Every structure is written in structure tokens, then in C-alpha cells.
mmCIF file of C-alpha atoms in Angstrom:
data_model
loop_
_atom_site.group_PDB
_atom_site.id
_atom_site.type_symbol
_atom_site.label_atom_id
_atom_site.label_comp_id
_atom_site.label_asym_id
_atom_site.label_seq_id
_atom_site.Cartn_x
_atom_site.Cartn_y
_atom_site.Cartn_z
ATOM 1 C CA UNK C 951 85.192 70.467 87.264
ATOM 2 C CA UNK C 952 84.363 67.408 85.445
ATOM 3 C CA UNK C 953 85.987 64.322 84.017
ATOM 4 C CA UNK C 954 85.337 61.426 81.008
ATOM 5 C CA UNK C 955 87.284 58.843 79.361
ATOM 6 C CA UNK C 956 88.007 58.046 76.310
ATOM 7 C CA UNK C 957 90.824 55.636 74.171
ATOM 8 C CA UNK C 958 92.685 55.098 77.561
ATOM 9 C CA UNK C 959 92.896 58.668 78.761
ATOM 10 C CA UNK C 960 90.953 60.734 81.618
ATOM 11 C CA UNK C 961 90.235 64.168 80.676
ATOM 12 C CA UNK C 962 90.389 66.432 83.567
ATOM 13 C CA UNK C 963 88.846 69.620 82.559
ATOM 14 C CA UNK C 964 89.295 72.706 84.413
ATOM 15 C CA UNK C 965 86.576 74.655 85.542
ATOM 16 C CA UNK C 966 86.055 77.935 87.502
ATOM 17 C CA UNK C 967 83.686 77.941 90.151
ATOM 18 C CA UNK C 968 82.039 80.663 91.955
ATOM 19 C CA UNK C 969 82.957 82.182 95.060
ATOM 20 C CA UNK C 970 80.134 83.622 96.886
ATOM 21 C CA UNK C 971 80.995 86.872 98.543
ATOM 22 C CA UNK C 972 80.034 87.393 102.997
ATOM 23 C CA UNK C 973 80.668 90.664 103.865
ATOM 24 C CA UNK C 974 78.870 91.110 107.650
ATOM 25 C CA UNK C 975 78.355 95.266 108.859
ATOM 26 C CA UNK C 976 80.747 96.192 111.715
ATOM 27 C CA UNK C 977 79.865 96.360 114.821
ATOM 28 C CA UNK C 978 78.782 100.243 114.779
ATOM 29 C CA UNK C 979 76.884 99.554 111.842
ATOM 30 C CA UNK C 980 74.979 96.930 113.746
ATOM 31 C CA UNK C 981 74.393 99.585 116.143
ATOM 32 C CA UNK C 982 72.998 101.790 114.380
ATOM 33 C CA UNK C 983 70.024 99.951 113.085
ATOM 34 C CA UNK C 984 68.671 100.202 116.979
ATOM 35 C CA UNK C 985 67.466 103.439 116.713
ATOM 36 C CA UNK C 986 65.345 105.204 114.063
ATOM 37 C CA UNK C 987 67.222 108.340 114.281
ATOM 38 C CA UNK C 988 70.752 106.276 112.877
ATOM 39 C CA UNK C 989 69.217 104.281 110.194
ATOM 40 C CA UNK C 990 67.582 107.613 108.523
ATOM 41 C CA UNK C 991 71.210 108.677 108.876
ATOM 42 C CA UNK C 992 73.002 105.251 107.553
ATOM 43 C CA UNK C 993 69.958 106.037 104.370
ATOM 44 C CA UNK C 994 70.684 109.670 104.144
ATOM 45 C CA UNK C 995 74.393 108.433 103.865
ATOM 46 C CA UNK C 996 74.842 104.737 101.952
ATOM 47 C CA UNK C 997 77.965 103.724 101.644
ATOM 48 C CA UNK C 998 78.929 103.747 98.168
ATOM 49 C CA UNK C 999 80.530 100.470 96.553
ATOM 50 C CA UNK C 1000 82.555 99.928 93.503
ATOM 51 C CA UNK C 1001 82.692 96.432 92.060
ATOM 52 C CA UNK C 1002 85.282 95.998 88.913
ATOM 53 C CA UNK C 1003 84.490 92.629 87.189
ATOM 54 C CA UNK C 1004 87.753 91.190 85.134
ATOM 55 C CA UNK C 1005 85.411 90.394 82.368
ATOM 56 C CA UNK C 1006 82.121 91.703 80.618
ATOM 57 C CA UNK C 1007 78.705 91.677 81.810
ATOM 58 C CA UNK C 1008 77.646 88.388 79.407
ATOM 59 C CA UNK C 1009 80.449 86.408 80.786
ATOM 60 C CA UNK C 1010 78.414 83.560 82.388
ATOM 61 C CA UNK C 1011 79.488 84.001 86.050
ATOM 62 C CA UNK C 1012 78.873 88.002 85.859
ATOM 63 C CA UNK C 1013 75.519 87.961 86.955
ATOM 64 C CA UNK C 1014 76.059 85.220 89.680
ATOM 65 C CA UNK C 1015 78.591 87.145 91.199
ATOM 66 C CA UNK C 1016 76.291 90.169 91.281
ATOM 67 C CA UNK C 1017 72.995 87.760 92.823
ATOM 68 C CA UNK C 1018 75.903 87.188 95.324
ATOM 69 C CA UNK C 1019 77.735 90.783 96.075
ATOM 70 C CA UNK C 1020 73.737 91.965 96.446
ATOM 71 C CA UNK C 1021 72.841 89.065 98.845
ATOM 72 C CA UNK C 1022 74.427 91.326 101.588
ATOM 73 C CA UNK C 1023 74.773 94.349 100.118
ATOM 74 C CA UNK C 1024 71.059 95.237 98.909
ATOM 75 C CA UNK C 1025 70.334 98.502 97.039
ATOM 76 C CA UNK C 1026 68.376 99.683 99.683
ATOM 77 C CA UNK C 1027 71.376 100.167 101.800
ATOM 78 C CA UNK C 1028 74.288 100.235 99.599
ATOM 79 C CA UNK C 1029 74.611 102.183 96.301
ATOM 80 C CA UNK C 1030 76.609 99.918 94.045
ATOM 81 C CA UNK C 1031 78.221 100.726 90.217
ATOM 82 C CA UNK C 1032 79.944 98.415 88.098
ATOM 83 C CA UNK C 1033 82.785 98.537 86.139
ATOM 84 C CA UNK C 1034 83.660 95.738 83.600
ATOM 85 C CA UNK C 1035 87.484 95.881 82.319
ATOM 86 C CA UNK C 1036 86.425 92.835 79.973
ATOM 87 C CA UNK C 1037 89.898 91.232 80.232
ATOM 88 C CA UNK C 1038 88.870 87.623 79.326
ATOM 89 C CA UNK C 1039 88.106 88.540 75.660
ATOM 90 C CA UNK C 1040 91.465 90.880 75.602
ATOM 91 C CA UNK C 1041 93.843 91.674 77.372
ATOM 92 C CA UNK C 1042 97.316 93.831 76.955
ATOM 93 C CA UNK C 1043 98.597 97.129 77.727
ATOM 94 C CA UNK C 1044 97.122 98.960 75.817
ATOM 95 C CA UNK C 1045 93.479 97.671 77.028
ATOM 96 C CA UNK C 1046 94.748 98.041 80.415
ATOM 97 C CA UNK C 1047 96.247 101.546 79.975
ATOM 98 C CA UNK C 1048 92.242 102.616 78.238
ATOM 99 C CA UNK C 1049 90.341 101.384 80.899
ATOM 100 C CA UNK C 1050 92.909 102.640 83.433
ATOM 101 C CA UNK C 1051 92.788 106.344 81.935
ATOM 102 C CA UNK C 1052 88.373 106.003 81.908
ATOM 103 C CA UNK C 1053 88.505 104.872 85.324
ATOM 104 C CA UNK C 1054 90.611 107.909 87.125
ATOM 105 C CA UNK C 1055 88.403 110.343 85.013
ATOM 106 C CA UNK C 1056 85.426 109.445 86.306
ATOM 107 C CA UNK C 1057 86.957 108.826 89.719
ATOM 108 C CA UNK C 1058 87.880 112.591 89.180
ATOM 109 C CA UNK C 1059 84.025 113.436 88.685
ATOM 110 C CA UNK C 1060 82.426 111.784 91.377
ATOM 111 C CA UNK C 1061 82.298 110.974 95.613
ATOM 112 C CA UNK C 1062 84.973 108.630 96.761
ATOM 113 C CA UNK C 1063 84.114 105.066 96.928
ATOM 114 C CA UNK C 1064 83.654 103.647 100.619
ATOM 115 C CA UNK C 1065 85.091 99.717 99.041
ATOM 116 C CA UNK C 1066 86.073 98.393 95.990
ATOM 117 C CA UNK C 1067 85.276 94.928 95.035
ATOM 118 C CA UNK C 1068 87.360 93.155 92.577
ATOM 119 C CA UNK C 1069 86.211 89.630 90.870
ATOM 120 C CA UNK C 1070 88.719 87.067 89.771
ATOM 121 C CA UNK C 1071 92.574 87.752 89.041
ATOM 122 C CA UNK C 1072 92.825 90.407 86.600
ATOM 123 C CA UNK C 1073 90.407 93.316 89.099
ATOM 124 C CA UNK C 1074 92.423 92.051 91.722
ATOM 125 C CA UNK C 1075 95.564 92.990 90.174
ATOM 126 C CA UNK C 1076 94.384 96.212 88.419
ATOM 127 C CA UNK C 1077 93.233 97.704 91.847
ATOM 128 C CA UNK C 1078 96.329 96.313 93.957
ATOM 129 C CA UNK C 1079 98.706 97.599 91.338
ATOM 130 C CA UNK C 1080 96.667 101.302 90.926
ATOM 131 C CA UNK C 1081 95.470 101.622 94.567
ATOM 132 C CA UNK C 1082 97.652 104.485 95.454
ATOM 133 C CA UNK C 1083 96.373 106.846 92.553
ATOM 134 C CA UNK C 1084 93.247 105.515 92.623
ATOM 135 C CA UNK C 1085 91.981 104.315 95.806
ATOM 136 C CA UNK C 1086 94.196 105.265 98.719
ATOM 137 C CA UNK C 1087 92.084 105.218 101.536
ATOM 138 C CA UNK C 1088 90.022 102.426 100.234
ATOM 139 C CA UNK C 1089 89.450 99.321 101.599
ATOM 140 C CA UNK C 1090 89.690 96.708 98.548
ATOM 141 C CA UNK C 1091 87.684 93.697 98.979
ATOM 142 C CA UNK C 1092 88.534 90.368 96.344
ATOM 143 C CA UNK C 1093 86.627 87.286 95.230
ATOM 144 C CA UNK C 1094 87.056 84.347 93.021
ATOM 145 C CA UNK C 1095 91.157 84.502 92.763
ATOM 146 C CA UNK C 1096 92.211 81.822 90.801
ATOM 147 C CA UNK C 1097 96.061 82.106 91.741
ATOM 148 C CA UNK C 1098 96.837 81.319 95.132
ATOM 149 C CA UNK C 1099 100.090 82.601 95.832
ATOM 150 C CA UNK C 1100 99.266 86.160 94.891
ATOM 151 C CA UNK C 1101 95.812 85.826 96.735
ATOM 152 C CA UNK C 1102 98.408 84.689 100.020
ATOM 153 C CA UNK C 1103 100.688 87.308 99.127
ATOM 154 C CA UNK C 1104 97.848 89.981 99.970
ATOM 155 C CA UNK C 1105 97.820 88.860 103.041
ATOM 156 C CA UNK C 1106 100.469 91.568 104.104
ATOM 157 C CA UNK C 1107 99.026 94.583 102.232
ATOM 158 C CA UNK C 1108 97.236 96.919 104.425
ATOM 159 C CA UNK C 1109 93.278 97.510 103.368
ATOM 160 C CA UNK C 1110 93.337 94.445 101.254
ATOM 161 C CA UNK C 1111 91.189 91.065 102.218
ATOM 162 C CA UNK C 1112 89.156 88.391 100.264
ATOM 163 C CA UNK C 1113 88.755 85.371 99.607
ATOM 164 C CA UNK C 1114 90.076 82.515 96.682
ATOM 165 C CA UNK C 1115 88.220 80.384 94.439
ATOM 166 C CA UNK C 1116 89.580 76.505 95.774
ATOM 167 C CA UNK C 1117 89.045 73.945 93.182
ATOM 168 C CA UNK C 1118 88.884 70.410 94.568
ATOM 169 C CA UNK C 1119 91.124 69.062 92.510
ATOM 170 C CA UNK C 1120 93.008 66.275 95.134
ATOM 171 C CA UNK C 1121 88.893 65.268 95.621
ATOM 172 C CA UNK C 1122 87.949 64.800 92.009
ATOM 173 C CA UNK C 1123 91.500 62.889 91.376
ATOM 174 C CA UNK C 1124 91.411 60.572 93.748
ATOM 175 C CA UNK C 1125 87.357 60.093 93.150
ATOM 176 C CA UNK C 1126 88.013 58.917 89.175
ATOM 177 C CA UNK C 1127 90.662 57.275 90.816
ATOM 178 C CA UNK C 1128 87.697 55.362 92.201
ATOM 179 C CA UNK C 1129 85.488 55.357 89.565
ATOM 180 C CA UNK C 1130 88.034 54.473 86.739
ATOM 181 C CA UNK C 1131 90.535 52.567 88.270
ATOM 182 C CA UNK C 1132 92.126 51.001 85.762
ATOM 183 C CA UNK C 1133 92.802 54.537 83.821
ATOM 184 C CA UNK C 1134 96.221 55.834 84.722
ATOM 185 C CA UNK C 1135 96.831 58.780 82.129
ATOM 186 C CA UNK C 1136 94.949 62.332 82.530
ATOM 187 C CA UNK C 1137 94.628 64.814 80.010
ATOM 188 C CA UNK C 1138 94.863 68.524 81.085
ATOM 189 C CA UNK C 1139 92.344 70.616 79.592
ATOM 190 C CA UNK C 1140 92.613 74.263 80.373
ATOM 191 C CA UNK C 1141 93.051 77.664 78.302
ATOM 192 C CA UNK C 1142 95.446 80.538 78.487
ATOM 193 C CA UNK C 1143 93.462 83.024 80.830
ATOM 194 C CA UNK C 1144 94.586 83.951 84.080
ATOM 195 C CA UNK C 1145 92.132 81.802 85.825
ATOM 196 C CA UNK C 1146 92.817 78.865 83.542
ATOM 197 C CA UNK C 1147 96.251 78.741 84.383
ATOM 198 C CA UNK C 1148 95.865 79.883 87.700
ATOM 199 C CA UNK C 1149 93.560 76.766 88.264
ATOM 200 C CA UNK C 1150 96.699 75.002 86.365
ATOM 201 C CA UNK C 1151 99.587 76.109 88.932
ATOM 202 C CA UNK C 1152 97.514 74.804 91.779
ATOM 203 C CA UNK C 1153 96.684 71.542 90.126
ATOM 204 C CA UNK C 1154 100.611 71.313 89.345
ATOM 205 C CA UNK C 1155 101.149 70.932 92.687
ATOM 206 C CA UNK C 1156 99.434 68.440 93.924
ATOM 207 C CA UNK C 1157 99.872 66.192 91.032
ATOM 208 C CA UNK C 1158 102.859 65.010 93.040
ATOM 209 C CA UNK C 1159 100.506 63.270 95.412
ATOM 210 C CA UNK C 1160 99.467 60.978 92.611
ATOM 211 C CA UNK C 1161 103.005 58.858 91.790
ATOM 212 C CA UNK C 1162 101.210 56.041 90.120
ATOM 213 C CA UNK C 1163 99.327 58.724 87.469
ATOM 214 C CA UNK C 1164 100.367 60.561 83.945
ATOM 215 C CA UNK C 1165 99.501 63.673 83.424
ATOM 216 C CA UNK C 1166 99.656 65.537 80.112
ATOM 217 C CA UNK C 1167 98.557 69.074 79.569
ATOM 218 C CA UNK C 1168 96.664 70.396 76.552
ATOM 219 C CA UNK C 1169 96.409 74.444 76.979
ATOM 220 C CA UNK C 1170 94.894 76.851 74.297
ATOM 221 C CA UNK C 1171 98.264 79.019 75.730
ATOM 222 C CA UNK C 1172 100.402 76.962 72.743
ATOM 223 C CA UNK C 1173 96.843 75.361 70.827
ATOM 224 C CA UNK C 1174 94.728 76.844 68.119
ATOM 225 C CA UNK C 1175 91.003 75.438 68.978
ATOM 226 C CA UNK C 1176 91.872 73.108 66.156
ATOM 227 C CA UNK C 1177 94.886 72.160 67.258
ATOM 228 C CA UNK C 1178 92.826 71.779 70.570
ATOM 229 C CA UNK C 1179 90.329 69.386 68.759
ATOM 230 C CA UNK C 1180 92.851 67.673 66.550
ATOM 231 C CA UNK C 1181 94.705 66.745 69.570
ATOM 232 C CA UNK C 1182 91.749 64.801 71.138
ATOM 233 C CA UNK C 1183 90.552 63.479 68.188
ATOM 234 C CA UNK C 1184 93.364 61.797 67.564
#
């Protein structure tokens, strides 16, 4: 997240930031890296791992995320494929429907997946929504959720755990706070994905904490990028 100032205003600008993914072996996997007879078996075996990105493979977190998921789960032990349902650049029915229909054919084709990863909002909600025909005695793993309540509300479902992406918004308000004292309207600047206004729902409520502040949203959901740059321009 960062901030500036300009012609009165603060511009809060909405960032996503990564969430690196822990994932520690159970306890019988611990085990079995005692003996030399087990690990030939946990090799002859790897556990196979699918990880469905929400957008494309030159989105600029895609590869951090990966650096991350293969931190603690190395090719050596793990086989790992990717799918990228490239939802950032589009996304609607009928892109969810295409990759939906590629997906269960080549589920049909090969072994069952051991875990599915999902990263940010849109894998989350694909695999939680398709689990039963498509995974339904898989464990599904999520990282870098932008919106909160639905990350909570997964708290419930059975083989579904992860972890959120959790912006420090309160800290970087009340730190211009500091730094800028004497400013005491915000701009808003955030666009129309899921993780934009996911990052935007949790900002909305904590802005309450900040009584003696304006805030004023500018979102790409209702702007034209010239709109966008008209707007601050002016």
C-alpha cells in the first residue's frame, strides 16, 4: 500500500500483497523420513499437488506465489501442475463455464490430486463452488484471499483451510495521520477486481475508526482509466 498528497487530498492506494504459503508434513510424514526403506516409498509415491492461480502466469505476483508454494513443497518430493483460470483479465460465465469444462476433462484423464491449492478469491471460489464434482475427497488449501468474510465463512466447510491476505490499512491511516497531519480528506484508489474490492470492503470498515477523516472512493468499477485520470487531474 502506499500513500501521497496532492491539492489537499491523501491518496490511499490499494495494493495486494503476497501471502506466503506454510504448509508443515504431518506427523507420519515426518516419520517416515527416519528410515530409508519409507522415503524410497514417500519417492516411489509423491503426493501429487494441484495449484489453480485466479490469474495468468505474467500476472506479477504469479511467480512469487510459486517461489513460495515450492519453498515447502520442492519438486523433489511433491509433483506439482498448474492451472491458470486467468480471471483478472476476464471474467464471466462463459470464461468460467470453458475453463470449468477443460478442467473435469483432464481431471477425467489423469490420477487424483492429493491437494488443491487455490491463489486469491476467484480459485478459491471456483474450487469451493465445484469441489463435489471435482475434488471430493480433496483437501483444498487457499492463499492470498482478499475478502474476509468468505475466507471466515470457510471456516465451517470440511477439507477447506488457508490463510487471507491482511492489508494494514488501520497502520498506514493512522501513520499519514502522522506524517500529514494537517490533511483530512483521502482519496480511494482501487479497481473493480475481486481483490480490489475485496481490499475495499475491509477498508470500509474500519474507516469508522477515523471520525475526524473524509474519505472518497475513486474505483475503475464506475471509471474509464480516463475518467480515472481526469478525476485526479482535476
Amino acid at each position: 500500500m502506499t500513500f501521497n498528497h496532492a491539492n489537499g487530498w491523501l491518496w490511499l492506494i490499494l495494493w495486494t500483497p503476497l501471502c506466503l504459503l506454510s504448509l508443515t508434513a504431518s506427523p507420519g510424514q515426518a516419520a517416515d523420513k527416519t528410515s530409508g526403506f519409507a522415503q524410497e516409498s514417500v519417492i516411489a509415491h509423491k503426493p501429487r499437488v494441484l495449484l489453480i492461480y485466479s490469474y495468468h502466469s505474467t500476472f506479477p505476483t504469479s511467480p512469487r506465489v510459486l517461489a513460495g508454494v515450492r519453498s515447502v513443497l520442492p519438486s523433489a518430493e511433491v509433483d506439482l501442475d498448474i492451472e491458470y483460470m486467468d480471471t483478472k483479465r476476464l471474467l464471466d460465465d462463459r470464461v468460467l463455464d470453458l475453463f470449468y469444462q477443460s478442467l473435469s476433462y483432464r481431471l477425467s484423464k489423469i490420477k487424483p490430486y492429493d491437494l488443491i491449492l487455490t491463489s486469491d478469491d476467484n480459485a478459491l471460489r471456483f474450487a469451493e463452488q465445484h469441489k463435489a464434482s471435482l475434488f471430493p475427497d480433496t483437501p483444498i488449501v487457499f492463499l492470498g484471499v482478499n475478502n474476509l468474510e468468505y475466507a471466515r465463512s470457510m471456516n465451517g466447510v470440511a477439507d477447506i483451510t488457508g490463510i487471507i491476505e491482511a492489508p494494514s490499512f488501520d497502520q498506514t491511516i493512522t501513520l499519514s495521520q502522522q506524517l500529514f497531519p494537517q490533511r483530512k480528506r483521502f482519496w480511494i484508489l482501487v479497481d473493480n477486481t475481486p481483490s480490489g474490492q475485496g481490499d475495499l470492503a475491509s477498508l470500509t470498515q474500519i474507516i469508522s475508526r477515523f471520525p475526524t477523516l473524509e474519505f472518497e472512493v475513486l474505483s475503475l468499477a464506475d471509471l474509464t482509466w480516463n475518467d480515472w485520470l481526469a478525476g485526479i487531474a482535476g
